Amino acid sequence: MKQDMILILDLGSEENPRLAREVRAMGVYTEIHPHDLSQQALRALPNVKGIILNGGPNRVVDGAAIDASAAVYSSGLPILALDHKGQDTLPESGEDRERVLRGFVFDRCGAAANWNMDNFIADQIELVRRQVGDKQVLLALSGGVDSSVVAALLIKAIGKQLTCVHVNHGLLRKGEPEQVVKVFREELGANLVYVDAVDRFLDKLAGVADPEQKRKIIGAEFIRVFEEEARKLQGIAFLGQGTIYPDIIESGTKTVKAVKSHHNVGGLPEDLNFELVEPLKMLFKDEVRQCGAALGLPDSMVYRQPFPGPGLGVRCLGAITRDRLEAVRESDAILREEFARNGLEGKVWQYFTAIPDLKSVGVREGRRADEWPVILRAVNTVDAMTATVEDVPFALLQHITARITSEVKGVNRVLYDLTPKPTGTIEWE
């Protein structure tokens, strides 16, 4: 393995991602693991140079304060306790924070500043080869940033042992299924299986309004599709996924309540017959993009719009109907087209439309028109944990409004969401 590691154990802190990023900013790799890490699990982690016990307000679970396992204390590794039994608590000053961390990481632990994408990729390739052996891997390839980077990494690690499956579940953006097939099958030469499952997914989702239930249905149905495809192939034993760290955090841990479940974290059925391969699960979104660039993927793929696993299913708010879903798809295409024309495509991190399951009175051709509103969302972020709202020129918003209300069937209003994260999340569901 190429990188030294500082291990962060979660003892109820809400600052684990920030702490991990601070250590990585020093050039040292970090991973965040549960507080009750076993001796076997600890020994399996490569090149651990020290452990940070990161306590916080969620340290009391089921009426009792949690603590690290005896294996951690007897490991012989240097330990830094932050807000934990009152020991080594970091000062409030940002500069002194940095000083304490640097002293622990470099002086007490002797860690080397060798965290970079080339070394990360080399480590993950070695780990994937060790995990997979001579077996076959099935990968869900949506064409989004996360799945594209995973595909590139797995192709480099195991080549033809990878089969990519692109499922058209009817919840993709306009033109995406065609684009995915063109780029990956025709240009990159991937072993790509295309599955048209539009009716299957939309029938399962009919009448389902609860966003968590929608996510779980979509996630479970995805796995079913892959199980069916796997049965058609020989030797499939693993399922590749583009899980990243914010997915895991927002889906909840032993000490942090769930914000929302992600299809690749909270929606997996209990009878899953694959072992998971998730080489990006400890990376933040900006690091995933760095990884994609280091793997040689084109900028158009690495820096494309983030897209949730459940697709437009979480942007067609409430129970999904085919006509409203199509309105989301068409309005989203207009927004993306106008942002590209006006120089915002590479400036704004994520932008999309959402349509709630409600109508308001309007006027069309001199008559009353009860139609849907379209919500525009445009935000900037580094790691998807917080986000600010883009200050879109008002004249452009007016132009986009005119296009959507005239070109998208069933829409009579356009609204702009001004809420940052927190208190809002990036997506509405």
Short mmCIF file of C-alpha atoms in Angstrom, two decimals:
data_model
loop_
_atom_site.label_atom_id
_atom_site.label_comp_id
_atom_site.label_asym_id
_atom_site.label_seq_id
_atom_site.Cartn_x
_atom_site.Cartn_y
_atom_site.Cartn_z
CA MET A 1 0.00 0.00 0.00
CA LYS A 2 1.23 3.46 -0.87
CA GLN A 3 -0.33 5.64 1.85
CA ASP A 4 -0.04 6.04 5.60
CA MET A 5 -3.41 6.34 7.34
CA ILE A 6 -4.81 8.23 10.32
CA LEU A 7 -7.93 6.47 11.56
CA ILE A 8 -10.85 8.54 12.87
CA LEU A 9 -13.28 6.66 15.11
CA ASP A 10 -16.77 8.14 15.38
CA LEU A 11 -17.75 8.65 19.02
CA GLY A 12 -20.68 10.94 18.36
CA SER A 13 -19.08 13.94 16.68
CA GLU A 14 -20.88 15.81 13.91
CA GLU A 15 -17.52 17.12 12.68
CA ASN A 16 -16.02 13.88 11.37
CA PRO A 17 -16.06 14.94 7.68
CA ARG A 18 -14.46 18.30 8.46
CA LEU A 19 -11.77 16.66 10.60
CA ALA A 20 -11.03 14.10 7.91
CA ARG A 21 -10.68 16.83 5.31
CA GLU A 22 -8.31 18.79 7.58
CA VAL A 23 -6.00 15.80 7.92
CA ARG A 24 -6.18 15.05 4.18
CA ALA A 25 -5.34 18.71 3.51
CA MET A 26 -2.06 18.01 5.33
CA GLY A 27 -1.34 15.30 2.76
CA VAL A 28 -2.20 12.34 5.01
CA TYR A 29 -4.95 9.84 4.19
CA THR A 30 -7.80 9.38 6.68
CA GLU A 31 -10.73 7.01 7.02
CA ILE A 32 -13.71 7.31 9.36
CA HIS A 33 -14.92 4.12 11.05
CA PRO A 34 -17.44 3.21 13.80
CA HIS A 35 -16.37 3.56 17.43
CA ASP A 36 -16.63 -0.19 18.10
CA LEU A 37 -14.02 -1.23 15.53
CA SER A 38 -12.96 -4.80 16.27
CA GLN A 39 -9.39 -6.05 16.59
CA GLN A 40 -9.79 -8.04 13.37
CA ALA A 41 -11.09 -5.01 11.47
CA LEU A 42 -8.32 -2.81 12.85
CA ARG A 43 -5.62 -5.28 11.81
CA ALA A 44 -7.13 -5.45 8.31
CA LEU A 45 -6.63 -1.72 7.74
CA PRO A 46 -3.31 -0.97 6.02
CA ASN A 47 -0.63 1.39 7.31
CA VAL A 48 -2.55 2.86 10.26
CA LYS A 49 -0.16 5.25 12.02
CA GLY A 50 -2.50 6.67 14.65
CA ILE A 51 -6.10 6.88 15.87
CA ILE A 52 -8.27 9.92 16.62
CA LEU A 53 -11.21 9.30 18.96
CA ASN A 54 -13.66 11.99 17.92
CA GLY A 55 -16.31 12.45 20.60
CA GLY A 56 -19.28 14.77 20.47
CA PRO A 57 -22.92 15.49 21.28
CA ASN A 58 -24.17 12.15 19.94
CA ARG A 59 -21.90 10.06 22.14
CA VAL A 60 -24.77 8.78 24.30
CA VAL A 61 -26.53 5.92 22.50
CA ASP A 62 -29.45 4.06 24.10
CA GLY A 63 -28.80 5.82 27.41
CA ALA A 64 -25.10 4.96 27.70
CA ALA A 65 -21.92 6.70 26.59
CA ILE A 66 -20.14 4.80 23.84
CA ASP A 67 -16.37 4.24 23.82
CA ALA A 68 -13.74 2.67 21.61
CA SER A 69 -13.14 -1.06 21.89
CA ALA A 70 -10.42 -2.55 24.09
CA ALA A 71 -8.63 -3.54 20.88
CA VAL A 72 -8.11 0.14 20.06
CA TYR A 73 -6.61 0.98 23.46
CA SER A 74 -4.33 -2.06 23.39
CA SER A 75 -3.22 -1.57 19.79
CA GLY A 76 -0.06 0.29 20.74
CA LEU A 77 -0.90 3.02 18.23
CA PRO A 78 -0.77 6.73 19.21
CA ILE A 79 -4.23 7.95 20.23
CA LEU A 80 -5.57 11.51 20.20
CA ALA A 81 -8.85 11.96 22.11
CA LEU A 82 -10.87 14.96 20.97
CA ASP A 83 -13.67 15.99 23.31
CA HIS A 84 -13.30 12.51 24.80
CA LYS A 85 -12.98 12.04 28.57
CA GLY A 86 -11.65 15.59 28.67
CA GLN A 87 -8.28 14.59 27.16
CA ASP A 88 -6.40 16.44 24.43
CA THR A 89 -9.46 18.54 23.58
CA LEU A 90 -8.67 20.80 20.64
CA PRO A 91 -8.49 24.55 21.34
CA GLU A 92 -11.16 26.77 19.80
CA SER A 93 -8.60 28.79 17.81
CA GLY A 94 -8.36 27.54 14.23
CA GLU A 95 -4.59 28.01 14.16
CA ASP A 96 -4.15 26.01 17.45
CA ARG A 97 -6.33 23.32 15.98
CA GLU A 98 -4.12 22.89 13.17
CA ARG A 99 -1.06 22.94 15.48
CA VAL A 100 -2.39 20.09 17.67
CA LEU A 101 -3.37 17.99 14.65
CA ARG A 102 -0.03 18.52 12.91
CA GLY A 103 1.84 17.62 16.08
CA PHE A 104 -0.16 14.42 16.46
CA VAL A 105 -0.11 13.35 12.81
CA PHE A 106 3.53 14.06 12.03
CA ASP A 107 5.40 14.08 15.38
CA ARG A 108 3.58 11.45 17.46
CA CYS A 109 2.46 9.20 14.60
CA GLY A 110 5.31 9.77 12.18
CA ALA A 111 2.90 9.71 9.25
CA ALA A 112 4.20 10.60 5.80
CA ALA A 113 2.41 13.22 3.69
CA ASN A 114 1.84 10.83 0.80
CA TRP A 115 -1.93 11.21 0.27
CA ASN A 116 -2.56 11.98 -3.40
CA MET A 117 -4.81 10.68 -6.13
CA ASP A 118 -2.15 8.63 -7.89
CA ASN A 119 -1.40 6.75 -4.67
CA PHE A 120 -5.11 6.44 -3.82
CA ILE A 121 -5.82 4.94 -7.25
CA ALA A 122 -2.89 2.54 -6.93
CA ASP A 123 -4.12 1.43 -3.50
CA GLN A 124 -7.70 0.93 -4.69
CA ILE A 125 -6.58 -1.04 -7.75
CA GLU A 126 -4.61 -3.35 -5.47
CA LEU A 127 -7.53 -3.70 -3.04
CA VAL A 128 -10.04 -4.37 -5.84
CA ARG A 129 -7.81 -7.03 -7.40
CA ARG A 130 -7.33 -8.66 -4.00
CA GLN A 131 -11.09 -8.59 -3.31
CA VAL A 132 -12.30 -9.72 -6.73
CA GLY A 133 -9.65 -12.24 -7.72
CA ASP A 134 -10.67 -13.89 -10.99
CA LYS A 135 -14.42 -13.30 -10.47
CA GLN A 136 -16.69 -11.03 -12.50
CA VAL A 137 -18.06 -7.62 -11.42
CA LEU A 138 -21.37 -6.07 -12.46
CA LEU A 139 -21.52 -2.25 -12.36
CA ALA A 140 -24.50 0.06 -12.54
CA LEU A 141 -23.39 2.70 -15.03
CA SER A 142 -25.69 5.72 -15.01
CA GLY A 143 -23.16 7.93 -16.77
CA GLY A 144 -23.00 10.27 -13.78
CA VAL A 145 -19.74 11.35 -12.20
CA ASP A 146 -19.58 8.68 -9.49
CA SER A 147 -20.44 5.67 -11.64
CA SER A 148 -18.20 6.90 -14.48
CA VAL A 149 -15.20 7.24 -12.16
CA VAL A 150 -15.88 3.80 -10.65
CA ALA A 151 -16.13 2.34 -14.15
CA ALA A 152 -12.80 3.87 -15.17
CA LEU A 153 -11.09 2.65 -12.00
CA LEU A 154 -12.51 -0.87 -12.30
CA ILE A 155 -11.58 -1.10 -15.97
CA LYS A 156 -8.02 -0.20 -14.98
CA ALA A 157 -8.07 -2.74 -12.15
CA ILE A 158 -9.81 -5.75 -13.70
CA GLY A 159 -10.45 -4.96 -17.37
CA LYS A 160 -12.79 -7.43 -19.08
CA GLN A 161 -13.87 -8.89 -15.73
CA LEU A 162 -16.18 -5.85 -15.55
CA THR A 163 -19.62 -5.77 -17.13
CA CYS A 164 -21.38 -2.38 -17.09
CA VAL A 165 -25.15 -2.31 -17.03
CA HIS A 166 -27.03 0.84 -17.99
CA VAL A 167 -30.62 0.73 -16.80
CA ASN A 168 -33.08 3.14 -18.38
CA HIS A 169 -35.60 3.38 -15.56
CA GLY A 170 -37.47 6.29 -17.11
CA LEU A 171 -36.07 8.68 -14.51
CA LEU A 172 -33.07 9.93 -16.50
CA ARG A 173 -32.54 13.39 -17.97
CA LYS A 174 -33.38 14.15 -21.59
CA GLY A 175 -31.05 12.35 -24.00
CA GLU A 176 -29.01 10.60 -21.30
CA PRO A 177 -29.63 6.94 -22.21
CA GLU A 178 -28.49 7.60 -25.77
CA GLN A 179 -25.44 9.56 -24.56
CA VAL A 180 -24.34 6.84 -22.12
CA VAL A 181 -24.48 4.15 -24.81
CA LYS A 182 -22.57 6.34 -27.28
CA VAL A 183 -19.77 7.37 -24.90
CA PHE A 184 -19.17 4.11 -23.05
CA ARG A 185 -19.92 1.44 -25.66
CA GLU A 186 -18.86 3.18 -28.85
CA GLU A 187 -16.07 5.51 -27.65
CA LEU A 188 -14.60 3.81 -24.58
CA GLY A 189 -15.20 0.22 -25.67
CA ALA A 190 -16.80 -0.86 -22.39
CA ASN A 191 -18.65 -4.15 -22.11
CA LEU A 192 -22.05 -2.45 -21.78
CA VAL A 193 -25.48 -4.04 -21.38
CA TYR A 194 -28.47 -1.73 -22.00
CA VAL A 195 -31.71 -2.52 -20.15
CA ASP A 196 -35.01 -0.80 -20.97
CA ALA A 197 -36.93 -0.97 -17.68
CA VAL A 198 -39.05 2.19 -17.93
CA ASP A 199 -42.45 0.56 -17.51
CA ARG A 200 -41.18 -1.77 -14.79
CA PHE A 201 -39.98 1.08 -12.58
CA LEU A 202 -42.85 3.47 -13.17
CA ASP A 203 -45.42 0.73 -12.47
CA LYS A 204 -43.69 -0.02 -9.14
CA LEU A 205 -43.68 3.68 -8.23
CA ALA A 206 -47.29 4.39 -9.17
CA GLY A 207 -49.13 6.09 -6.30
CA VAL A 208 -46.07 6.17 -3.99
CA ALA A 209 -45.68 9.68 -2.51
CA ASP A 210 -43.28 9.19 0.41
CA PRO A 211 -39.74 10.13 -0.73
CA GLU A 212 -38.02 7.52 1.46
CA GLN A 213 -40.28 4.79 0.12
CA LYS A 214 -39.61 5.93 -3.44
CA ARG A 215 -35.85 5.77 -2.85
CA LYS A 216 -36.06 2.28 -1.39
CA ILE A 217 -38.29 1.02 -4.21
CA ILE A 218 -35.90 2.42 -6.81
CA GLY A 219 -32.87 1.00 -5.00
CA ALA A 220 -34.40 -2.42 -4.50
CA GLU A 221 -35.62 -2.61 -8.10
CA PHE A 222 -32.16 -1.66 -9.32
CA ILE A 223 -30.69 -4.60 -7.45
CA ARG A 224 -33.37 -6.93 -8.85
CA VAL A 225 -32.49 -5.84 -12.38
CA PHE A 226 -28.81 -6.53 -11.72
CA GLU A 227 -29.59 -9.93 -10.23
CA GLU A 228 -31.50 -10.81 -13.39
CA GLU A 229 -28.65 -9.60 -15.61
CA ALA A 230 -26.14 -11.51 -13.47
CA ARG A 231 -28.03 -14.75 -14.00
CA LYS A 232 -27.50 -14.31 -17.74
CA LEU A 233 -23.75 -14.04 -17.23
CA GLN A 234 -21.12 -16.43 -15.91
CA GLY A 235 -19.18 -15.90 -12.69
CA ILE A 236 -20.76 -12.65 -11.48
CA ALA A 237 -20.00 -12.42 -7.77
CA PHE A 238 -19.62 -8.70 -7.12
CA LEU A 239 -21.68 -5.54 -7.54
CA GLY A 240 -19.72 -2.34 -8.16
CA GLN A 241 -21.22 0.86 -6.77
CA GLY A 242 -20.34 4.55 -6.86
CA THR A 243 -21.02 5.09 -3.17
CA ILE A 244 -19.22 8.16 -1.79
CA TYR A 245 -18.82 9.33 1.80
CA PRO A 246 -21.66 11.94 1.86
CA ASP A 247 -24.04 9.12 0.81
CA ILE A 248 -23.05 7.13 3.89
CA ILE A 249 -23.21 10.12 6.26
CA GLU A 250 -26.64 11.27 5.08
CA SER A 251 -28.02 7.73 5.26
CA GLY A 252 -27.18 7.66 8.99
CA THR A 253 -24.55 5.99 11.19
CA LYS A 254 -24.64 4.51 14.67
CA THR A 255 -24.35 7.99 16.18
CA VAL A 256 -25.79 10.27 13.47
CA LYS A 257 -29.47 10.27 12.50
CA ALA A 258 -30.28 9.85 8.82
CA VAL A 259 -30.89 12.95 6.70
CA LYS A 260 -32.15 10.80 3.83
CA SER A 261 -31.35 7.33 2.60
CA HIS A 262 -29.41 6.86 -0.64
CA HIS A 263 -30.34 4.12 -3.08
CA ASN A 264 -26.87 2.60 -2.81
CA VAL A 265 -26.83 2.71 1.01
CA GLY A 266 -30.33 2.42 2.44
CA GLY A 267 -32.21 0.66 -0.35
CA LEU A 268 -30.40 -2.65 -0.59
CA PRO A 269 -32.65 -5.72 -0.12
CA GLU A 270 -31.80 -8.19 2.64
CA ASP A 271 -31.37 -11.06 0.19
CA LEU A 272 -28.65 -9.31 -1.84
CA ASN A 273 -26.59 -12.03 -3.48
CA PHE A 274 -23.56 -9.91 -4.39
CA GLU A 275 -20.57 -8.73 -2.42
CA LEU A 276 -20.12 -4.98 -2.89
CA VAL A 277 -17.11 -3.30 -4.49
CA GLU A 278 -17.10 0.38 -3.47
CA PRO A 279 -13.67 1.92 -4.13
CA LEU A 280 -14.86 5.54 -3.77
CA LYS A 281 -16.80 5.18 -0.53
CA MET A 282 -14.28 7.18 1.54
CA LEU A 283 -14.05 10.09 -0.93
CA PHE A 284 -15.88 13.40 -0.91
CA LYS A 285 -17.39 14.71 -4.15
CA ASP A 286 -14.52 17.03 -5.06
CA GLU A 287 -12.07 14.17 -4.47
CA VAL A 288 -14.11 11.91 -6.77
CA ARG A 289 -13.68 14.49 -9.54
CA GLN A 290 -9.93 14.65 -8.84
CA CYS A 291 -9.83 10.86 -9.08
CA GLY A 292 -11.65 10.92 -12.42
CA ALA A 293 -9.23 13.50 -13.81
CA ALA A 294 -6.25 11.43 -12.62
CA LEU A 295 -7.75 8.38 -14.38
CA GLY A 296 -7.83 10.33 -17.63
CA LEU A 297 -11.58 10.78 -18.03
CA PRO A 298 -12.58 13.79 -20.16
CA ASP A 299 -13.59 17.01 -18.40
CA SER A 300 -17.08 16.76 -19.89
CA MET A 301 -17.57 13.59 -17.87
CA VAL A 302 -15.66 14.49 -14.71
CA TYR A 303 -17.28 17.88 -14.25
CA ARG A 304 -20.75 17.08 -15.47
CA GLN A 305 -23.83 17.80 -13.40
CA PRO A 306 -24.21 15.62 -10.30
CA PHE A 307 -27.32 13.46 -10.52
CA PRO A 308 -29.00 11.51 -7.69
CA GLY A 309 -29.21 7.74 -7.94
CA PRO A 310 -33.04 7.79 -7.98
CA GLY A 311 -32.82 10.30 -10.84
CA LEU A 312 -35.82 12.45 -11.62
CA GLY A 313 -37.82 10.28 -9.21
CA VAL A 314 -36.80 12.64 -6.38
CA ARG A 315 -37.45 15.72 -8.49
CA CYS A 316 -40.98 14.69 -9.44
CA LEU A 317 -42.11 15.46 -5.90
CA GLY A 318 -44.77 13.27 -4.32
CA ALA A 319 -46.39 10.44 -6.29
CA ILE A 320 -44.82 10.17 -9.74
CA THR A 321 -47.06 10.55 -12.79
CA ARG A 322 -45.79 10.13 -16.32
CA ASP A 323 -47.01 13.53 -17.52
CA ARG A 324 -45.43 15.40 -14.59
CA LEU A 325 -42.25 13.35 -14.95
CA GLU A 326 -42.03 14.42 -18.58
CA ALA A 327 -42.55 18.05 -17.51
CA VAL A 328 -39.60 17.72 -15.09
CA ARG A 329 -37.46 16.25 -17.88
CA GLU A 330 -38.32 18.99 -20.38
CA SER A 331 -37.96 21.88 -17.93
CA ASP A 332 -34.60 20.49 -16.74
CA ALA A 333 -33.37 20.35 -20.34
CA ILE A 334 -34.33 24.01 -20.86
CA LEU A 335 -32.54 25.07 -17.67
CA ARG A 336 -29.36 23.20 -18.63
CA GLU A 337 -29.46 24.60 -22.16
CA GLU A 338 -29.83 28.20 -20.93
CA PHE A 339 -27.11 27.84 -18.28
CA ALA A 340 -24.74 26.54 -20.97
CA ARG A 341 -25.58 29.43 -23.33
CA ASN A 342 -25.01 32.00 -20.58
CA GLY A 343 -21.68 30.77 -19.22
CA LEU A 344 -23.02 29.13 -16.06
CA GLU A 345 -22.48 25.48 -17.05
CA GLY A 346 -19.00 25.26 -15.53
CA LYS A 347 -19.56 27.90 -12.87
CA VAL A 348 -22.51 26.42 -10.97
CA TRP A 349 -21.98 23.08 -9.23
CA GLN A 350 -25.54 21.73 -9.56
CA TYR A 351 -28.75 23.04 -11.10
CA PHE A 352 -32.03 21.33 -11.84
CA THR A 353 -35.81 21.62 -11.77
CA ALA A 354 -38.39 19.96 -9.53
CA ILE A 355 -42.17 19.85 -9.79
CA PRO A 356 -44.38 19.33 -6.72
CA ASP A 357 -47.60 17.38 -6.80
CA LEU A 358 -49.84 20.44 -6.65
CA LYS A 359 -51.47 22.86 -9.04
CA SER A 360 -52.26 26.55 -8.92
CA VAL A 361 -54.63 28.67 -10.96
CA GLY A 362 -53.17 30.51 -13.94
CA VAL A 363 -54.23 31.97 -17.26
CA ARG A 364 -53.55 30.43 -20.65
CA GLU A 365 -55.06 31.76 -23.88
CA GLY A 366 -57.49 33.88 -21.88
CA ARG A 367 -58.81 30.94 -19.89
CA ARG A 368 -58.29 29.57 -16.39
CA ALA A 369 -55.48 26.99 -16.33
CA ASP A 370 -54.86 24.78 -13.29
CA GLU A 371 -51.26 23.72 -13.84
CA TRP A 372 -48.01 22.85 -11.98
CA PRO A 373 -45.25 25.15 -10.78
CA VAL A 374 -41.61 24.42 -11.66
CA ILE A 375 -38.99 24.99 -8.96
CA LEU A 376 -35.51 26.03 -10.14
CA ARG A 377 -32.53 25.07 -7.93
CA ALA A 378 -28.92 26.20 -8.51
CA VAL A 379 -26.28 25.68 -5.81
CA ASN A 380 -22.52 25.68 -5.28
CA THR A 381 -20.60 23.40 -2.94
CA VAL A 382 -17.21 21.75 -2.46
CA ASP A 383 -18.08 18.50 -0.69
CA ALA A 384 -21.93 18.29 -0.87
CA MET A 385 -22.15 18.65 2.92
CA THR A 386 -23.02 22.39 2.73
CA ALA A 387 -24.18 24.49 -0.23
CA THR A 388 -24.81 28.11 -1.19
CA VAL A 389 -27.32 29.43 -3.72
CA GLU A 390 -26.10 30.82 -7.05
CA ASP A 391 -26.99 34.47 -7.72
CA VAL A 392 -28.53 33.95 -11.16
CA PRO A 393 -29.13 37.22 -13.09
CA PHE A 394 -32.78 38.19 -12.89
CA ALA A 395 -33.04 38.76 -16.63
CA LEU A 396 -31.91 35.19 -17.24
CA LEU A 397 -34.44 33.87 -14.72
CA GLN A 398 -37.16 35.79 -16.57
CA HIS A 399 -36.04 34.31 -19.90
CA ILE A 400 -35.97 30.77 -18.49
CA THR A 401 -39.43 31.34 -17.00
CA ALA A 402 -40.80 32.46 -20.37
CA ARG A 403 -39.38 29.40 -22.11
CA ILE A 404 -40.60 26.88 -19.53
CA THR A 405 -44.12 28.28 -19.29
CA SER A 406 -44.47 28.38 -23.08
CA GLU A 407 -42.67 25.15 -24.02
CA VAL A 408 -43.45 22.71 -21.19
CA LYS A 409 -46.94 21.27 -21.18
CA GLY A 410 -48.89 21.64 -17.93
CA VAL A 411 -46.73 24.34 -16.29
CA ASN A 412 -47.89 27.87 -15.48
CA ARG A 413 -45.43 29.10 -12.81
CA VAL A 414 -41.66 29.11 -12.20
CA LEU A 415 -40.15 29.56 -8.72
CA TYR A 416 -36.50 30.03 -7.65
CA ASP A 417 -35.32 28.26 -4.48
CA LEU A 418 -33.16 30.62 -2.38
CA THR A 419 -32.45 28.19 0.48
CA PRO A 420 -28.85 27.17 1.31
CA LYS A 421 -27.79 23.82 2.84
CA PRO A 422 -28.46 23.82 5.73
CA THR A 423 -31.37 24.42 6.36
CA GLY A 424 -32.37 22.88 3.06
CA THR A 425 -30.72 19.89 1.41
CA ILE A 426 -29.52 20.12 -2.19
CA GLU A 427 -32.37 17.94 -3.45
CA TRP A 428 -35.97 18.48 -2.38
CA GLU A 429 -36.52 14.83 -1.51
#
